[in-house]
Coordinates of C-alpha atoms in Angstrom, one line a residue:
Chain A
X7 CA -66.2 -1.7 47.6
X8 CA -62.7 0.6 48.0
X9 CA -61.2 -2.5 49.7
X10 CA -61.8 -4.8 46.6
X11 CA -60.7 -2.2 44.0
X12 CA -57.4 -2.3 46.3
X13 CA -57.4 -5.9 46.3
X14 CA -57.7 -6.2 42.5
X15 CA -55.2 -3.4 41.9
X16 CA -52.8 -4.5 44.5
X17 CA -53.0 -8.0 42.6
X18 CA -52.5 -6.2 39.0
X19 CA -49.7 -4.6 40.4
X20 CA -48.2 -7.7 42.0
X21 CA -48.2 -9.7 38.7
X22 CA -46.6 -6.9 36.9
X23 CA -44.0 -6.2 39.3
X24 CA -42.8 -9.7 39.7
X25 CA -42.7 -10.3 35.9
X26 CA -40.0 -13.1 36.1
X27 CA -42.3 -15.3 38.3
X28 CA -45.7 -14.1 36.4
X29 CA -43.8 -15.5 33.2
X30 CA -42.7 -18.6 34.9
X31 CA -46.3 -19.4 36.2
X32 CA -48.2 -18.6 33.0
X33 CA -45.5 -20.9 31.0
X34 CA -46.5 -23.9 33.2
X35 CA -50.1 -23.3 33.3
X36 CA -50.0 -23.0 29.4
X37 CA -48.7 -26.3 29.1
X38 CA -51.1 -27.7 31.6
X39 CA -54.1 -26.2 29.6
X40 CA -52.7 -27.6 26.4
X41 CA -52.4 -30.8 27.8
X42 CA -55.9 -30.9 29.0
X43 CA -57.4 -29.4 25.6
X44 CA -55.1 -31.9 23.3
X45 CA -56.3 -34.9 25.8
X46 CA -59.8 -33.2 24.8
X47 CA -59.5 -33.2 21.1
X48 CA -57.9 -36.5 20.9
X49 CA -60.6 -37.9 22.9
X50 CA -63.2 -35.8 20.6
X51 CA -61.5 -37.0 17.2
X52 CA -60.9 -40.7 18.4
X53 CA -64.5 -40.6 19.0
X54 CA -65.7 -39.3 16.3
X55 CA -63.7 -41.5 14.1
X56 CA -64.4 -44.3 15.9
X57 CA -68.1 -43.3 15.0
X58 CA -67.4 -43.0 11.8
X59 CA -65.9 -46.5 11.1
X60 CA -68.6 -48.0 12.7
X61 CA -71.2 -45.9 10.8
X62 CA -69.5 -47.9 7.6
X63 CA -70.4 -51.3 9.4
X64 CA -73.4 -53.4 8.6
X65 CA -74.9 -56.8 8.8
X66 CA -77.3 -58.4 6.3
X67 CA -80.0 -60.7 6.8
X68 CA -81.0 -63.4 4.1
X69 CA -84.5 -64.4 3.7
X70 CA -85.6 -67.9 2.3
X71 CA -86.2 -67.6 -1.9
X72 CA -90.1 -68.5 -1.2
X73 CA -90.7 -65.5 1.1
X74 CA -93.2 -62.7 0.2
X75 CA -92.2 -59.0 0.4
X76 CA -95.1 -58.2 3.1
X77 CA -93.9 -60.7 5.4
X78 CA -90.1 -59.3 4.7
X79 CA -91.9 -55.9 5.4
X80 CA -93.4 -57.3 8.8
X81 CA -90.2 -58.6 10.1
X82 CA -88.5 -55.5 9.3
X83 CA -91.1 -53.6 11.3
X84 CA -90.2 -55.7 14.3
X85 CA -86.7 -55.8 14.4
X86 CA -86.8 -51.3 14.1
X87 CA -88.0 -51.3 17.3
X88 CA -85.4 -53.3 19.1
X89 CA -82.8 -51.3 21.2
X90 CA -79.2 -51.4 19.5
X91 CA -80.3 -51.2 15.9
X92 CA -80.1 -47.8 14.3
X93 CA -81.4 -48.3 10.9
X94 CA -83.3 -51.3 8.8
X95 CA -83.6 -51.4 5.1
X96 CA -85.2 -54.1 3.0
X97 CA -83.3 -55.0 0.0
X98 CA -85.5 -56.9 -2.4
X99 CA -84.6 -59.4 -4.9
X100 CA -84.9 -56.8 -7.7
X101 CA -82.7 -54.4 -6.0
X102 CA -80.0 -57.0 -5.2
X103 CA -79.8 -57.8 -8.8
X104 CA -79.5 -54.3 -9.7
X105 CA -76.9 -53.6 -7.7
X106 CA -75.2 -56.9 -8.3
X107 CA -75.1 -55.8 -12.2
X108 CA -74.4 -52.4 -11.5
X109 CA -71.0 -53.2 -9.4
X110 CA -70.4 -56.4 -11.7
X111 CA -71.2 -54.5 -15.1
X112 CA -67.6 -54.6 -16.1
X113 CA -66.6 -58.0 -15.4
X114 CA -67.8 -60.0 -18.7
X115 CA -67.5 -63.6 -17.0
X116 CA -69.9 -62.6 -13.9
X117 CA -72.2 -61.0 -16.5
X118 CA -72.4 -63.9 -18.9
X119 CA -72.8 -66.5 -15.7
X120 CA -75.5 -64.7 -14.8
X121 CA -77.3 -64.8 -18.2
X122 CA -76.8 -68.5 -18.8
X123 CA -78.4 -68.9 -15.0
X124 CA -81.8 -67.3 -16.8
X125 CA -82.9 -66.0 -13.5
X126 CA -82.2 -64.2 -10.4
X127 CA -80.2 -66.2 -8.2
X128 CA -80.2 -63.5 -5.3
X129 CA -82.1 -63.4 -2.0
X130 CA -84.2 -60.4 -0.7
X131 CA -82.5 -59.2 2.7
X132 CA -82.6 -56.9 5.4
X133 CA -79.2 -54.6 5.9
X134 CA -79.2 -54.0 9.4
X135 CA -77.2 -51.1 11.3
X136 CA -76.0 -51.1 14.9
X137 CA -75.4 -47.8 17.0
X138 CA -72.2 -49.3 18.4
X139 CA -70.0 -52.0 16.8
X140 CA -70.5 -53.7 20.2
X141 CA -74.2 -54.4 19.4
X142 CA -74.0 -57.0 16.5
X143 CA -73.1 -60.1 18.3
X144 CA -76.0 -59.3 20.3
X145 CA -78.4 -58.5 17.0
X146 CA -77.3 -61.7 15.8
X147 CA -78.0 -63.6 18.5
X148 CA -81.5 -61.8 18.6
X149 CA -82.2 -62.9 15.3
X150 CA -80.8 -66.4 15.8
X151 CA -83.7 -66.8 18.5
X152 CA -86.4 -65.0 17.4
X153 CA -89.8 -66.7 15.9
X154 CA -88.9 -65.9 12.5
X155 CA -85.2 -67.6 12.6
X156 CA -86.2 -70.3 10.5
X157 CA -87.4 -68.1 7.9
X158 CA -83.8 -66.7 7.6
X159 CA -81.4 -68.2 5.2
X160 CA -78.1 -66.5 6.4
X161 CA -77.1 -64.1 8.5
X162 CA -73.8 -62.6 7.4
X163 CA -72.2 -61.6 11.3
X164 CA -69.8 -64.9 11.2
X165 CA -68.3 -63.4 7.6
X166 CA -67.6 -59.9 9.6
X167 CA -67.6 -61.1 13.0
X168 CA -63.5 -60.8 13.3
X169 CA -63.6 -57.7 11.9
X170 CA -66.7 -56.2 13.8
X171 CA -65.1 -57.6 17.5
X172 CA -61.3 -56.1 16.7
X173 CA -63.2 -52.8 16.0
X174 CA -65.3 -52.6 19.0
X175 CA -62.0 -53.6 21.2
X176 CA -59.9 -50.9 19.6
X177 CA -63.0 -48.1 20.2
X178 CA -62.9 -49.4 23.8
X179 CA -59.3 -49.5 24.3
X180 CA -59.0 -46.1 22.7
X181 CA -61.4 -44.5 25.3
X182 CA -60.3 -46.4 27.8
X183 CA -56.6 -45.3 27.3
X184 CA -57.7 -41.9 26.5
X185 CA -59.7 -41.8 29.9
X186 CA -56.7 -43.0 31.8
X187 CA -53.9 -41.3 29.9
X188 CA -56.6 -38.3 30.8
X189 CA -56.6 -38.4 34.9
X190 CA -52.6 -39.4 34.7
X191 CA -51.5 -36.4 32.7
X192 CA -54.3 -34.3 34.4
X193 CA -53.3 -35.1 37.6
X194 CA -49.6 -34.5 36.4
X195 CA -50.3 -30.9 35.0
X196 CA -52.2 -29.8 38.0
X197 CA -49.2 -30.8 40.3
X198 CA -46.7 -29.2 38.2
X199 CA -49.1 -26.0 37.8
X200 CA -49.7 -26.2 41.9
X201 CA -46.3 -25.9 42.9
X202 CA -45.3 -23.2 40.6
X203 CA -47.9 -21.2 42.2
X204 CA -46.8 -22.6 45.7
X205 CA -43.4 -21.9 45.2
X206 CA -44.1 -18.2 43.9
X207 CA -46.5 -17.6 46.8
X208 CA -43.5 -19.6 49.4
X209 CA -41.2 -16.7 47.8
X210 CA -43.7 -14.3 49.3
X211 CA -43.8 -15.8 52.6
X212 CA -41.8 -13.0 54.5
X213 CA -44.1 -10.4 53.2
X214 CA -47.3 -11.8 54.2
X215 CA -45.7 -12.2 57.7
X216 CA -45.5 -8.7 57.6
X217 CA -49.1 -8.3 56.3
X218 CA -50.2 -9.8 59.4
X219 CA -48.2 -8.1 61.5
X220 CA -49.6 -4.2 60.4
X221 CA -52.8 -5.1 60.9
X222 CA -54.0 -6.9 57.6
X223 CA -56.9 -9.3 57.3
X224 CA -56.8 -12.9 56.2
X225 CA -59.0 -11.6 53.1
X226 CA -56.9 -8.2 52.4
X227 CA -53.2 -10.8 52.3
X228 CA -55.3 -13.5 50.2
X229 CA -57.1 -11.2 47.8
X230 CA -54.3 -10.1 45.7
X231 CA -52.8 -13.6 45.7
X232 CA -56.2 -14.9 44.1
X233 CA -56.5 -12.3 41.8
X234 CA -53.2 -13.0 40.4
X235 CA -54.5 -16.8 39.9
X236 CA -57.4 -14.9 37.9
X237 CA -54.9 -13.1 36.1
X238 CA -52.7 -16.0 35.1
X239 CA -55.1 -18.3 34.5
X240 CA -57.1 -16.0 31.9
X241 CA -53.5 -15.3 30.2
X242 CA -52.5 -19.0 30.2
X243 CA -56.2 -20.0 28.4
X244 CA -56.0 -16.6 25.9
X245 CA -52.3 -18.1 24.9
X246 CA -53.2 -21.6 24.9
X247 CA -56.2 -20.8 22.8
X248 CA -54.2 -19.1 20.2
X249 CA -51.2 -21.7 20.1
X250 CA -53.7 -24.2 19.2
X251 CA -55.6 -22.0 16.8
X252 CA -52.9 -21.4 14.9
X253 CA -51.1 -25.0 15.4
X254 CA -53.8 -26.8 14.0
X255 CA -54.3 -24.3 11.1
X256 CA -50.8 -24.9 9.7
X257 CA -50.9 -28.9 10.5
X258 CA -54.5 -29.4 9.7
X259 CA -53.9 -31.0 5.7
X260 CA -51.1 -33.5 7.1
X261 CA -53.9 -34.4 10.0
X262 CA -56.5 -35.0 7.7
X263 CA -54.5 -37.7 6.5
X264 CA -53.4 -39.0 9.5
X265 CA -57.6 -38.6 11.0
X266 CA -58.9 -40.5 7.4
X267 CA -60.5 -37.1 6.9
X268 CA -61.3 -36.1 9.6
X269 CA -60.8 -31.7 9.7
X270 CA -59.7 -31.3 13.3
X271 CA -59.4 -27.4 12.7
X272 CA -62.8 -27.1 11.6
X273 CA -63.9 -29.1 15.0
X274 CA -62.0 -26.9 17.1
X275 CA -63.6 -23.5 15.4
X276 CA -67.2 -25.0 15.6
X277 CA -66.6 -25.6 19.4
X278 CA -64.7 -22.3 20.1
X279 CA -66.7 -20.8 22.5
X280 CA -66.7 -24.8 24.5
X281 CA -63.1 -24.9 24.4
X282 CA -62.2 -21.9 25.3
X283 CA -64.7 -21.7 28.3
X284 CA -63.1 -24.9 29.4
X285 CA -59.7 -23.9 29.0
X286 CA -60.6 -20.2 30.9
X287 CA -62.3 -22.4 33.8
X288 CA -59.6 -24.6 33.9
X289 CA -56.8 -22.1 34.0
X290 CA -58.7 -19.6 36.5
X291 CA -59.7 -22.6 38.6
X292 CA -56.3 -23.9 39.0
X293 CA -54.6 -20.7 39.7
X294 CA -57.6 -19.5 42.2
X295 CA -57.2 -23.1 43.8
X296 CA -53.4 -23.2 43.9
X297 CA -53.4 -20.0 45.5
X298 CA -55.9 -20.5 47.8
X299 CA -54.1 -23.4 49.2
X300 CA -50.7 -22.2 49.4
X301 CA -51.4 -19.3 51.1
X302 CA -53.3 -20.8 53.5
X303 CA -50.4 -22.2 55.8
X304 CA -48.7 -18.6 56.0
X305 CA -52.5 -17.3 57.2
X306 CA -52.5 -19.1 60.3
X307 CA -52.1 -16.1 63.0
Chain B
X22 CA -52.9 0.7 78.5
X23 CA -50.0 -1.7 78.5
X24 CA -49.6 -4.6 81.3
X25 CA -47.5 -7.2 80.9
X26 CA -48.8 -9.8 83.8
X27 CA -46.2 -12.4 85.0
X28 CA -45.5 -12.9 81.6
X29 CA -43.3 -16.3 81.3
X30 CA -42.0 -17.8 77.6
X31 CA -40.1 -20.9 77.7
X32 CA -38.9 -22.6 74.2
X33 CA -38.5 -26.2 73.6
X34 CA -36.1 -27.1 71.1
X35 CA -34.3 -30.9 70.6
X36 CA -35.4 -31.5 74.1
X37 CA -33.9 -28.7 75.9
X38 CA -35.8 -26.0 77.1
X39 CA -34.8 -22.2 77.2
X40 CA -36.6 -19.5 78.8
X41 CA -36.8 -16.6 77.3
X42 CA -38.9 -14.1 79.6
X43 CA -39.7 -15.5 83.4
X44 CA -42.2 -13.6 85.7
X45 CA -41.9 -10.4 83.8
X46 CA -44.5 -7.6 85.2
X47 CA -44.7 -4.1 84.3
X48 CA -47.2 -1.5 83.0
X49 CA -47.2 1.4 80.1
X50 CA -49.3 4.3 80.7
X51 CA -50.6 6.3 77.9
X52 CA -48.1 9.0 76.2
X53 CA -45.1 7.1 78.0
X54 CA -41.8 6.6 76.5
X55 CA -40.1 3.6 78.0
X56 CA -36.4 2.5 76.7
X57 CA -36.4 -1.5 77.0
X58 CA -32.8 -2.4 77.8
X59 CA -30.6 -5.2 77.7
X60 CA -28.2 -7.7 76.4
X61 CA -28.9 -9.3 73.2
X62 CA -30.9 -12.2 74.1
X63 CA -32.0 -10.7 77.2
X64 CA -36.1 -11.0 75.9
X65 CA -36.6 -7.4 74.8
X66 CA -37.6 -8.8 71.0
X67 CA -39.8 -11.7 72.8
X68 CA -41.8 -9.0 75.0
X69 CA -42.7 -7.0 71.5
X70 CA -44.0 -10.7 70.1
X71 CA -45.9 -11.1 72.9
X72 CA -47.9 -7.8 72.5
X73 CA -48.3 -8.2 68.9
X74 CA -50.0 -11.3 69.6
X75 CA -47.0 -13.2 67.5
X76 CA -46.5 -16.0 70.0
X77 CA -48.2 -16.7 72.9
X78 CA -46.8 -16.9 76.5
X79 CA -46.3 -20.1 78.6
X80 CA -48.1 -18.3 81.4
X81 CA -49.1 -15.3 82.5
X82 CA -51.2 -11.9 80.3
X83 CA -50.6 -8.9 77.9
X84 CA -53.3 -6.9 78.3
X85 CA -53.4 -4.0 76.0
X86 CA -56.5 -1.2 76.5
X87 CA -58.2 -3.7 78.3
X88 CA -58.3 -6.4 76.3
X89 CA -56.3 -9.8 76.7
X90 CA -54.3 -9.8 73.5
X91 CA -54.0 -13.5 73.4
X92 CA -57.5 -14.5 74.4
X93 CA -59.2 -12.1 71.4
X94 CA -59.6 -14.6 68.5
X95 CA -57.9 -15.1 65.2
X96 CA -60.7 -12.4 64.1
X97 CA -60.2 -9.4 66.1
X98 CA -56.0 -9.8 65.9
X99 CA -55.8 -7.1 62.7
X100 CA -57.8 -4.5 64.9
X101 CA -55.6 -4.9 67.9
X102 CA -52.4 -4.5 65.3
X103 CA -53.8 -1.7 63.7
X104 CA -53.4 0.3 67.5
X105 CA -49.5 -0.7 67.1
X106 CA -47.3 0.9 65.0
X107 CA -44.5 -1.3 64.7
X108 CA -40.9 -0.8 63.5
X109 CA -38.7 -3.7 62.8
X110 CA -34.9 -4.2 63.3
X111 CA -34.6 -5.5 59.4
X112 CA -37.3 -2.8 58.4
X113 CA -40.0 -5.4 57.3
X114 CA -40.7 -3.0 54.1
X115 CA -42.5 -5.1 51.0
X116 CA -40.0 -4.9 48.2
X117 CA -42.4 -4.9 45.5
X118 CA -44.3 -2.0 46.5
X119 CA -42.6 1.8 46.5
X120 CA -41.8 3.7 49.9
X121 CA -45.3 5.7 49.4
X122 CA -47.2 2.2 49.1
X123 CA -45.1 0.9 51.8
X124 CA -46.5 3.7 53.9
X125 CA -50.0 3.9 52.6
X126 CA -50.4 0.1 52.6
X127 CA -51.8 0.2 56.9
X128 CA -54.0 2.8 55.7
X129 CA -55.7 0.7 52.6
X130 CA -56.2 -2.0 55.4
X131 CA -58.2 -0.3 57.4
X132 CA -60.5 1.3 54.6
X133 CA -59.1 5.1 54.3
X134 CA -60.3 6.6 51.7
X135 CA -58.1 7.7 48.3
X136 CA -58.5 11.2 48.9
X137 CA -57.3 11.2 52.7
X138 CA -54.3 8.8 51.9
X139 CA -53.4 11.3 49.4
X140 CA -53.2 13.8 51.6
X141 CA -51.3 12.2 54.6
X142 CA -48.8 9.6 53.1
X143 CA -46.7 12.9 51.2
X144 CA -46.8 14.8 54.8
X145 CA -45.9 11.5 56.7
X146 CA -42.8 10.9 53.7
X147 CA -41.7 14.6 54.6
X148 CA -41.8 14.2 58.1
X149 CA -38.8 11.4 57.8
X150 CA -37.4 13.3 55.3
X151 CA -38.1 11.1 52.1
X152 CA -40.3 13.3 50.4
X153 CA -38.0 13.0 47.1
X154 CA -37.6 9.3 47.4
X155 CA -42.0 8.3 47.4
X156 CA -41.4 6.4 44.3
X157 CA -38.1 4.6 45.1
X158 CA -38.8 0.9 45.9
X159 CA -36.7 -0.3 49.3
X160 CA -34.2 -2.1 47.4
X161 CA -32.8 1.6 45.8
X162 CA -32.8 3.1 49.4
X163 CA -30.0 3.4 51.7
X164 CA -30.5 1.9 55.2
X165 CA -31.2 5.0 56.9
X166 CA -33.9 5.8 54.3
X167 CA -35.4 2.0 54.8
X168 CA -35.4 2.4 58.1
X169 CA -37.3 5.7 57.8
X170 CA -39.9 4.7 55.6
X171 CA -40.4 1.7 58.0
X172 CA -41.0 4.5 60.7
X173 CA -43.3 6.6 58.5
X174 CA -45.2 2.9 57.7
X175 CA -45.6 2.8 61.7
X176 CA -46.7 6.4 62.6
X177 CA -48.8 7.0 59.3
X178 CA -52.1 6.2 60.9
X179 CA -51.8 7.2 64.2
X180 CA -51.5 3.9 66.1
X181 CA -51.9 4.2 70.1
X182 CA -48.6 2.8 70.6
X183 CA -45.0 2.5 68.6
X184 CA -43.0 -0.8 69.4
X185 CA -39.9 0.1 68.0
X186 CA -37.4 -2.7 68.2
X187 CA -33.8 -1.9 67.7
X188 CA -34.8 0.5 65.2
X189 CA -31.2 2.1 64.8
X190 CA -29.2 -1.4 64.7
X191 CA -28.0 -0.9 61.5
X192 CA -27.5 2.5 61.3
X193 CA -24.4 5.1 61.6
X194 CA -24.1 7.8 64.3
X195 CA -25.9 10.7 62.4
X196 CA -28.8 8.3 61.1
X197 CA -29.4 7.0 64.8
X198 CA -29.7 10.7 66.3
X199 CA -32.4 11.3 63.8
X200 CA -34.0 8.5 64.5
X201 CA -34.5 8.7 67.9
X202 CA -35.4 12.3 67.5
X203 CA -38.6 11.3 65.5
X204 CA -39.1 9.3 67.8
X205 CA -39.5 11.9 70.9
X206 CA -40.9 14.2 68.3
X207 CA -43.8 11.5 67.8
X208 CA -44.0 10.6 71.5
X209 CA -44.0 14.7 72.3
X210 CA -47.1 14.7 70.1
X211 CA -48.8 12.2 72.2
X212 CA -48.5 8.5 70.9
X213 CA -46.4 6.0 73.6
X214 CA -43.3 5.0 72.5
X215 CA -41.5 1.7 73.3
X216 CA -38.2 1.4 72.3
X217 CA -35.8 -1.6 72.8
X218 CA -32.2 -1.2 72.0
X219 CA -29.1 -2.2 73.6
X220 CA -27.4 1.3 72.9
X221 CA -26.2 3.0 75.5
X222 CA -25.5 6.3 74.5
X223 CA -29.4 7.2 73.2
X224 CA -31.1 5.8 76.4
X225 CA -28.9 7.9 78.6
X226 CA -29.1 10.9 76.5
X227 CA -33.2 10.3 76.2
X228 CA -33.8 10.9 80.4
X229 CA -36.8 9.3 81.0
X230 CA -38.1 5.5 81.6
X231 CA -35.6 2.7 81.2
X232 CA -36.9 -0.8 82.3
X233 CA -33.6 -3.1 82.6
X234 CA -33.9 -6.9 81.2
X235 CA -31.2 -9.6 81.9
X236 CA -31.8 -13.3 81.3
X237 CA -35.3 -12.6 80.4
X238 CA -36.3 -11.3 84.2
X239 CA -37.0 -7.4 84.8
X240 CA -33.8 -6.5 87.0
X241 CA -34.9 -2.8 87.3
X242 CA -37.3 -0.1 86.2
X243 CA -36.9 3.5 87.0
X244 CA -38.8 6.5 85.9
X245 CA -35.5 8.5 84.8
X246 CA -33.3 5.4 84.2
X247 CA -29.7 4.8 82.9
X248 CA -28.7 2.5 81.0
X249 CA -27.2 0.0 83.4
X250 CA -25.9 -3.6 82.8

């Protein structure tokens, strides 16, 4: 216990006394943590944005006029159990007409044509929402090849197909690019941080040699460097959190416009514990692992 | 206590071999004061490095208190080194620690209690005449003061032997005399002292055992020796 307290005290003293190196290490570590955090926020916000847009997508299946509502409700029940389908809503002829009238009530020519027709020209339909944009093609194929395909008058997938496919490809593109950028930038950040710590320990190589010669054990030599890694990681995580908190607070209104109303600051605040713990784990992990790897070569007796 | 048995050390560099020590054998008894003399490059520092297990011999054994220092294993090495107080020519002080902390370090390593450290370190600082400089960092001390801190660090944990490698190499005659008096005092208190030097006056004034090295070989070993090259 005494040795542990001495190691912690020694690490703290070295951190304070080598303030120039400590500040440089914190600066680099803040950059690395910020890079990881912004990628995390980018991925999360892009996923939420894609999901928001996907939720606005839907597909209508129109049925032949002679079909009764019971028959359509039976089909609706069957469809709700199909994988990939999130929601199925039955819209009767009358509901469809009500919606149509509500939408076009100010357009005199349309309303006049409807009156002249003298009957409801609209078909009963089922509105389908999928979990993901990419699933609409499969659902459309399922409907075409189903037992009740002969009862279907029209599926509007073909009309929406280009928009749906484009969105599906954009959403998977953003995710893939995000993952690749995440890996590359995280590796770059880790390498820069590791080299900073390595340089700091290289600077102490003669001291380490002396420690060995006067009889210090490897753990007693290594300990203070690991403690410094923990301190640097902790302070860097706190600083990075403050930078992101204040930065997002001020940029939030601009970001809302850019992210079609998505409240990134709100998302940041509601996920604060997870984000801070991730930053802390990243910072301390990087600090400790870098120190451990860098000091290893100087401890070979 | 210390036994060098047929030690040979050959360094290889750029395809050439340089023999630093050749078939060196001698023994040092407890409480002895031994001077090892020789020109620069005669092998004095290499001999110390062998005893500290800082380097391995090409051939031969170094026995310290009954143990072969090169066979005891890496994890046991710190325990051997704690029995040796080393004074280096270039001081090897910790630049980011004060004089007090430099001296206290070895006691902390050994797990000595805070109370004992707080009692012993000021006494040793007083012994080397640096009580007023306890809170100064090495860069704030003169060469002589740094050397005295190094000596204080070497003796504070009461090692069985002190190895002093050219401890007066960078000092003026006044500080040289001070340091030598201190080493003699430590020896009189019962600690074995091995002094490596090429300072003729010091060796001749001591009137103690002298081992003379030349080109890596022991050419003379006298109980009350003189500096003769």
